[in-house]
Tab-separated table of C-alpha atoms in Angstrom:
chain	number	residue	atom	x	y	z
W	1	UNK	CA	5.811	12.530	-28.693
W	2	UNK	CA	3.991	15.701	-27.784
W	3	UNK	CA	6.228	18.100	-25.594
W	4	UNK	CA	4.599	20.210	-23.394
W	5	UNK	CA	7.306	21.148	-21.030
W	6	UNK	CA	7.394	24.686	-22.093
W	7	UNK	CA	3.928	25.220	-20.590
W	8	UNK	CA	2.324	27.025	-23.528
W	9	UNK	CA	-1.037	25.826	-23.417
W	10	UNK	CA	-2.311	26.823	-26.744
W	11	UNK	CA	1.011	25.201	-28.227
W	12	UNK	CA	0.208	22.061	-26.360
W	13	UNK	CA	-3.438	21.923	-27.682
W	14	UNK	CA	-2.251	22.252	-31.218
W	15	UNK	CA	0.450	19.499	-31.121
W	16	UNK	CA	-1.977	17.195	-29.407
W	17	UNK	CA	-4.729	17.881	-32.076
W	18	UNK	CA	-2.182	17.287	-34.646
W	19	UNK	CA	-0.800	14.057	-33.396
W	20	UNK	CA	-4.421	12.394	-32.996
W	21	UNK	CA	-6.835	14.108	-35.385
W	22	UNK	CA	-6.591	11.276	-37.901
W	23	UNK	CA	-7.122	8.274	-35.424
W	24	UNK	CA	-3.932	6.695	-36.385
W	25	UNK	CA	-2.559	5.589	-33.233
W	26	UNK	CA	-3.883	2.211	-31.579
W	27	UNK	CA	-2.504	3.301	-28.200
W	28	UNK	CA	-1.610	6.606	-26.582
W	29	UNK	CA	0.042	7.142	-23.465
W	30	UNK	CA	-0.165	10.705	-21.849
W	31	UNK	CA	1.759	12.206	-19.294
W	32	UNK	CA	-1.164	13.343	-16.853
W	33	UNK	CA	-4.092	15.657	-16.280
W	34	UNK	CA	-2.864	18.280	-18.654
W	35	UNK	CA	-3.342	16.768	-21.762
W	36	UNK	CA	-6.345	14.346	-21.050
W	37	UNK	CA	-8.956	16.736	-21.824
W	38	UNK	CA	-7.110	17.802	-24.890
W	39	UNK	CA	-6.325	14.369	-26.099
W	40	UNK	CA	-10.162	13.151	-25.295
W	41	UNK	CA	-11.773	16.261	-27.024
W	42	UNK	CA	-9.383	15.530	-30.167
W	43	UNK	CA	-10.721	11.887	-30.298
W	44	UNK	CA	-13.998	12.720	-29.726
W	45	UNK	CA	-14.260	15.475	-32.202
W	46	UNK	CA	-12.734	13.525	-35.236
W	47	UNK	CA	-15.023	10.509	-34.513
W	48	UNK	CA	-12.300	8.330	-33.065
W	49	UNK	CA	-14.081	5.375	-31.120
W	50	UNK	CA	-12.476	5.227	-27.468
W	51	UNK	CA	-13.244	1.435	-27.602
W	52	UNK	CA	-10.664	1.541	-30.653
W	53	UNK	CA	-7.815	3.304	-28.885
W	54	UNK	CA	-5.898	2.211	-26.011
W	55	UNK	CA	-5.620	5.399	-23.939
W	56	UNK	CA	-3.691	5.567	-20.660
W	57	UNK	CA	-2.230	8.334	-18.561
W	58	UNK	CA	0.059	8.893	-15.416
W	59	UNK	CA	-1.016	9.779	-12.078
W	60	UNK	CA	-4.644	9.860	-10.658
W	61	UNK	CA	-7.049	12.602	-9.788
W	62	UNK	CA	-10.885	13.264	-9.864
W	63	UNK	CA	-10.221	14.061	-13.613
W	64	UNK	CA	-8.673	10.869	-14.538
W	65	UNK	CA	-11.086	8.561	-12.333
W	66	UNK	CA	-14.147	10.290	-14.271
W	67	UNK	CA	-12.645	9.529	-17.529
W	68	UNK	CA	-11.870	5.992	-16.560
W	69	UNK	CA	-15.519	5.788	-15.414
W	70	UNK	CA	-17.092	7.344	-18.490
W	71	UNK	CA	-14.884	4.850	-20.684
W	72	UNK	CA	-12.632	7.766	-22.170
W	73	UNK	CA	-9.462	6.526	-20.296
W	74	UNK	CA	-8.437	2.696	-20.355
W	75	UNK	CA	-6.143	3.243	-17.259
W	76	UNK	CA	-3.928	5.530	-15.099
W	77	UNK	CA	-0.451	4.573	-13.688
W	78	UNK	CA	-0.821	5.781	-9.938
W	79	UNK	CA	2.182	6.555	-7.830
W	80	UNK	CA	-0.511	6.557	-4.800
W	81	UNK	CA	0.092	10.253	-3.770
W	82	UNK	CA	-1.813	9.519	-0.383
W	83	UNK	CA	0.883	6.950	0.731
W	84	UNK	CA	3.518	9.111	0.032
W	85	UNK	CA	2.050	12.233	2.378
W	86	UNK	CA	1.245	9.757	4.975
W	87	UNK	CA	3.944	7.295	5.178
W	88	UNK	CA	6.619	10.251	4.911
W	89	UNK	CA	5.291	11.796	8.187
W	90	UNK	CA	4.767	8.315	9.752
W	91	UNK	CA	8.614	7.575	8.946
W	92	UNK	CA	9.791	11.008	10.205
W	93	UNK	CA	7.782	10.623	13.269
W	94	UNK	CA	9.191	7.376	13.975
W	95	UNK	CA	12.696	8.608	13.688
W	96	UNK	CA	11.991	11.659	15.571
W	97	UNK	CA	10.989	9.435	18.443
W	98	UNK	CA	13.571	6.362	18.524
W	99	UNK	CA	15.879	7.674	16.005
W	100	UNK	CA	15.365	4.533	13.937
W	101	UNK	CA	15.478	4.414	10.115
W	102	UNK	CA	14.137	1.815	7.683
W	103	UNK	CA	16.784	-0.226	6.189
W	104	UNK	CA	17.941	0.854	2.707
W	105	UNK	CA	16.327	-0.813	-0.071
W	106	UNK	CA	17.926	-3.415	-2.248
W	107	UNK	CA	16.733	-1.508	-5.154
W	108	UNK	CA	18.835	1.617	-4.377
W	109	UNK	CA	21.876	2.401	-2.561
W	110	UNK	CA	20.252	5.326	-0.542
W	111	UNK	CA	16.879	3.652	-0.200
W	112	UNK	CA	13.718	3.847	-2.111
W	113	UNK	CA	10.486	2.636	-0.761
W	114	UNK	CA	7.761	2.244	-3.413
W	115	UNK	CA	4.363	3.709	-3.156
W	116	UNK	CA	3.684	2.953	-7.045
W	117	UNK	CA	3.345	1.867	-9.771
W	118	UNK	CA	-0.312	0.782	-9.205
W	119	UNK	CA	-2.668	0.403	-12.222
W	120	UNK	CA	-6.128	1.915	-11.976
W	121	UNK	CA	-8.566	0.718	-14.543
W	122	UNK	CA	-12.498	-0.069	-14.543
W	123	UNK	CA	-12.206	-3.100	-12.513
W	124	UNK	CA	-9.983	-1.388	-9.944
W	125	UNK	CA	-11.415	2.164	-10.112
W	126	UNK	CA	-12.059	3.292	-6.456
W	127	UNK	CA	-15.845	3.759	-5.332
W	128	UNK	CA	-16.987	7.374	-5.383
W	129	UNK	CA	-17.105	7.760	-1.571
W	130	UNK	CA	-13.684	6.246	-1.655
W	131	UNK	CA	-12.402	9.071	-4.192
W	132	UNK	CA	-14.225	11.649	-1.901
W	133	UNK	CA	-11.887	10.421	1.020
W	134	UNK	CA	-8.996	10.220	-0.587
W	135	UNK	CA	-9.447	13.977	-1.963
W	136	UNK	CA	-10.040	14.782	1.567
W	137	UNK	CA	-7.190	12.986	3.133
W	138	UNK	CA	-9.126	10.157	5.058
W	139	UNK	CA	-9.889	12.436	8.230
W	140	UNK	CA	-9.722	10.632	11.651
W	141	UNK	CA	-12.383	11.452	14.083
W	142	UNK	CA	-12.898	13.680	15.973
W	143	UNK	CA	-11.684	15.874	12.818
W	144	UNK	CA	-13.993	16.383	10.278
W	145	UNK	CA	-12.900	19.312	8.482
W	146	UNK	CA	-11.534	18.973	4.816
W	147	UNK	CA	-7.679	19.315	4.052
W	148	UNK	CA	-8.482	23.321	3.552
W	149	UNK	CA	-9.404	23.370	7.204
W	150	UNK	CA	-12.406	25.719	6.359
W	151	UNK	CA	-15.163	23.493	5.653
W	152	UNK	CA	-16.545	20.205	6.730
W	153	UNK	CA	-15.376	17.243	4.814
W	154	UNK	CA	-17.485	15.217	2.413
W	155	UNK	CA	-15.823	12.025	3.847
W	156	UNK	CA	-16.952	10.738	7.203
W	157	UNK	CA	-14.395	10.754	9.864
W	158	UNK	CA	-12.662	7.532	10.619
W	159	UNK	CA	-13.208	6.084	14.297
W	160	UNK	CA	-10.058	4.377	14.629
W	161	UNK	CA	-11.074	2.977	17.926
W	162	UNK	CA	-13.438	0.946	15.935
W	163	UNK	CA	-10.510	-0.421	13.950
W	164	UNK	CA	-9.356	-3.913	15.273
W	165	UNK	CA	-5.585	-5.288	14.463
W	166	UNK	CA	-4.820	-8.999	15.535
W	167	UNK	CA	-1.134	-10.385	15.959
W	168	UNK	CA	0.461	-13.816	15.930
W	169	UNK	CA	3.934	-14.166	16.748
W	170	UNK	CA	6.192	-17.057	17.411
W	171	UNK	CA	8.414	-15.084	19.995
W	172	UNK	CA	7.685	-16.933	23.208
W	173	UNK	CA	7.758	-15.198	26.737
W	174	UNK	CA	11.066	-16.977	26.965
W	175	UNK	CA	12.939	-15.196	24.016
W	176	UNK	CA	13.982	-11.777	25.327
W	177	UNK	CA	14.573	-10.189	21.740
W	178	UNK	CA	11.119	-10.242	20.952
W	179	UNK	CA	10.342	-7.974	24.232
W	180	UNK	CA	10.869	-4.977	21.975
W	181	UNK	CA	8.401	-5.907	19.199
W	182	UNK	CA	5.683	-6.487	21.468
W	183	UNK	CA	6.276	-3.272	23.410
W	184	UNK	CA	6.705	-1.378	20.326
W	185	UNK	CA	3.426	-2.846	18.524
W	186	UNK	CA	1.509	-2.212	21.531
W	187	UNK	CA	2.780	1.287	21.566
W	188	UNK	CA	1.983	1.889	17.924
W	189	UNK	CA	-1.392	0.811	18.567
W	190	UNK	CA	-1.718	3.283	21.418
W	191	UNK	CA	-0.359	6.132	18.856
W	192	UNK	CA	-2.761	5.331	16.289
W	193	UNK	CA	-5.442	4.887	18.315
W	194	UNK	CA	-6.750	1.447	17.063
W	195	UNK	CA	-7.236	-1.765	18.871
W	196	UNK	CA	-4.623	-4.314	19.225
W	197	UNK	CA	-5.056	-8.091	19.961
W	198	UNK	CA	-1.546	-9.333	20.572
W	199	UNK	CA	-1.072	-12.247	22.887
W	200	UNK	CA	2.544	-13.758	23.843
W	201	UNK	CA	2.525	-17.612	24.147
W	202	UNK	CA	4.680	-19.008	26.994
W	203	UNK	CA	7.288	-21.110	25.941
W	204	UNK	CA	6.159	-24.672	24.608
W	205	UNK	CA	7.427	-28.297	24.795
W	206	UNK	CA	8.104	-28.159	21.110
W	207	UNK	CA	7.968	-26.230	17.824
W	208	UNK	CA	5.118	-28.644	16.709
W	209	UNK	CA	2.843	-27.182	19.607
W	210	UNK	CA	3.820	-23.919	19.197
W	211	UNK	CA	2.809	-23.962	15.570
W	212	UNK	CA	-0.438	-25.729	16.321
W	213	UNK	CA	-1.248	-22.848	18.696
W	214	UNK	CA	-0.343	-20.032	16.283
W	215	UNK	CA	-2.491	-21.520	13.719
W	216	UNK	CA	-5.290	-21.894	16.006
W	217	UNK	CA	-5.080	-18.041	16.989
W	218	UNK	CA	-4.750	-16.965	13.400
W	219	UNK	CA	-8.134	-18.757	12.773
W	220	UNK	CA	-9.923	-17.554	15.813
W	221	UNK	CA	-8.791	-13.882	15.058
W	222	UNK	CA	-9.612	-14.009	11.703
W	223	UNK	CA	-13.174	-15.646	12.342
W	224	UNK	CA	-13.837	-12.830	15.128
W	225	UNK	CA	-13.454	-10.492	12.214
W	226	UNK	CA	-10.450	-8.504	12.656
W	227	UNK	CA	-9.564	-5.479	10.033
W	228	UNK	CA	-6.040	-6.464	9.634
W	229	UNK	CA	-3.578	-9.158	10.931
W	230	UNK	CA	0.134	-9.521	10.988
W	231	UNK	CA	1.881	-12.638	11.784
W	232	UNK	CA	5.290	-14.296	11.817
W	233	UNK	CA	5.754	-17.321	9.569
W	234	UNK	CA	8.336	-19.725	11.143
W	235	UNK	CA	6.963	-22.792	9.667
W	236	UNK	CA	4.816	-23.655	6.514
W	237	UNK	CA	2.548	-25.221	9.080
W	238	UNK	CA	0.953	-21.881	9.237
W	239	UNK	CA	0.123	-21.285	5.729
W	240	UNK	CA	-3.439	-22.941	5.727
W	241	UNK	CA	-4.459	-20.680	8.486
W	242	UNK	CA	-3.293	-17.456	6.913
W	243	UNK	CA	-4.900	-18.611	3.452
W	244	UNK	CA	-7.981	-18.894	5.231
W	245	UNK	CA	-7.650	-15.400	6.647
W	246	UNK	CA	-7.092	-14.480	3.070
W	247	UNK	CA	-10.330	-16.221	1.809
W	248	UNK	CA	-12.210	-14.141	4.334
W	249	UNK	CA	-11.133	-11.088	2.928
W	250	UNK	CA	-8.416	-10.024	5.567
W	251	UNK	CA	-5.467	-8.165	4.827
W	252	UNK	CA	-2.233	-10.107	6.242
W	253	UNK	CA	1.234	-8.944	6.527
W	254	UNK	CA	4.203	-10.864	7.986
W	255	UNK	CA	6.883	-9.629	10.144
W	256	UNK	CA	10.605	-11.109	11.249
W	257	UNK	CA	10.308	-14.321	9.615
W	258	UNK	CA	8.812	-15.900	6.421
W	259	UNK	CA	9.421	-13.577	3.809
W	260	UNK	CA	9.799	-16.347	0.999
W	261	UNK	CA	6.428	-17.894	2.177
W	262	UNK	CA	4.910	-14.482	2.346
W	263	UNK	CA	5.816	-13.718	-0.949
W	264	UNK	CA	4.806	-17.079	-2.399
W	265	UNK	CA	0.953	-16.626	-0.578
W	266	UNK	CA	0.899	-13.322	-1.789
W	267	UNK	CA	0.632	-11.400	1.699
W	268	UNK	CA	0.385	-7.387	1.745
W	269	UNK	CA	3.998	-6.802	2.837
W	270	UNK	CA	6.801	-8.342	4.752
W	271	UNK	CA	8.697	-6.377	7.639
W	272	UNK	CA	11.836	-7.599	8.747
W	273	UNK	CA	15.093	-8.337	7.188
W	274	UNK	CA	16.284	-10.926	4.657
W	275	UNK	CA	18.247	-13.558	6.285
W	276	UNK	CA	20.689	-14.319	3.410
W	277	UNK	CA	21.295	-10.616	3.299
W	278	UNK	CA	22.022	-10.433	7.082
W	279	UNK	CA	24.533	-13.403	6.866
W	280	UNK	CA	26.209	-11.978	3.738
W	281	UNK	CA	26.446	-8.521	5.582
W	282	UNK	CA	27.803	-10.279	8.712
W	283	UNK	CA	30.341	-12.276	6.675
W	284	UNK	CA	31.531	-9.316	4.668
W	285	UNK	CA	31.976	-7.620	8.070
W	286	UNK	CA	34.169	-10.361	9.552
W	287	UNK	CA	36.303	-10.284	6.441
W	288	UNK	CA	36.664	-6.494	6.082
């Protein structure tokens, strides 16, 4: 273990060289960019073949991406810093607008929302264009500036008006609890400047008829070519339609119902509450 917490660059370089100079380690885990150049330089100068040594690091940057692309680094464990910045502002803005917070995570007593870890290796390495856009924070039109605001971004701005999102939910016009969901989804689309296709079904004679219509709408949206889709999953009867969307390469997430099904078919996310947890919380409150 090489300790570089004292910030002494020369000492870190010396310690890394002493640890790696004999090529004795099959696997080496680095703490980040600060030791990446030291480690790869030592391995190279001592004739250690990168193919014989598993070298990994924490966090991502242009430096780590380049090292992975050139075979000097096997993988990086990313905390996806972009999500930390973007989602923090989105959640804060939602709270400032509506006074509502996301429920506390089951992983923590105070709420932890995970942006990582995500493994980046040669198979999942972002394209060069994607790396440029990540570094420039994915500017949204009409903004064409780099994060500094002084120069033009090397990433073409994203025209959100061209993004098309579909939604298929089982909340019919007869079910008032869904009014807020539909209204807020449409408001969020306006706020983000994206196109939302979200039709609401009238009350049906049976659940089977509703689920058949939902499946047909899911397939129609995906065949039409939406960029993303969110669905509620009140029945396994919808699974085949959802899986067809996945085969078409469309990202699908679920809301409200069907978290277990969502997990089993590997959807992107589920937004809602776990029914068991809701029932438990209600029971505890009754006997409290």
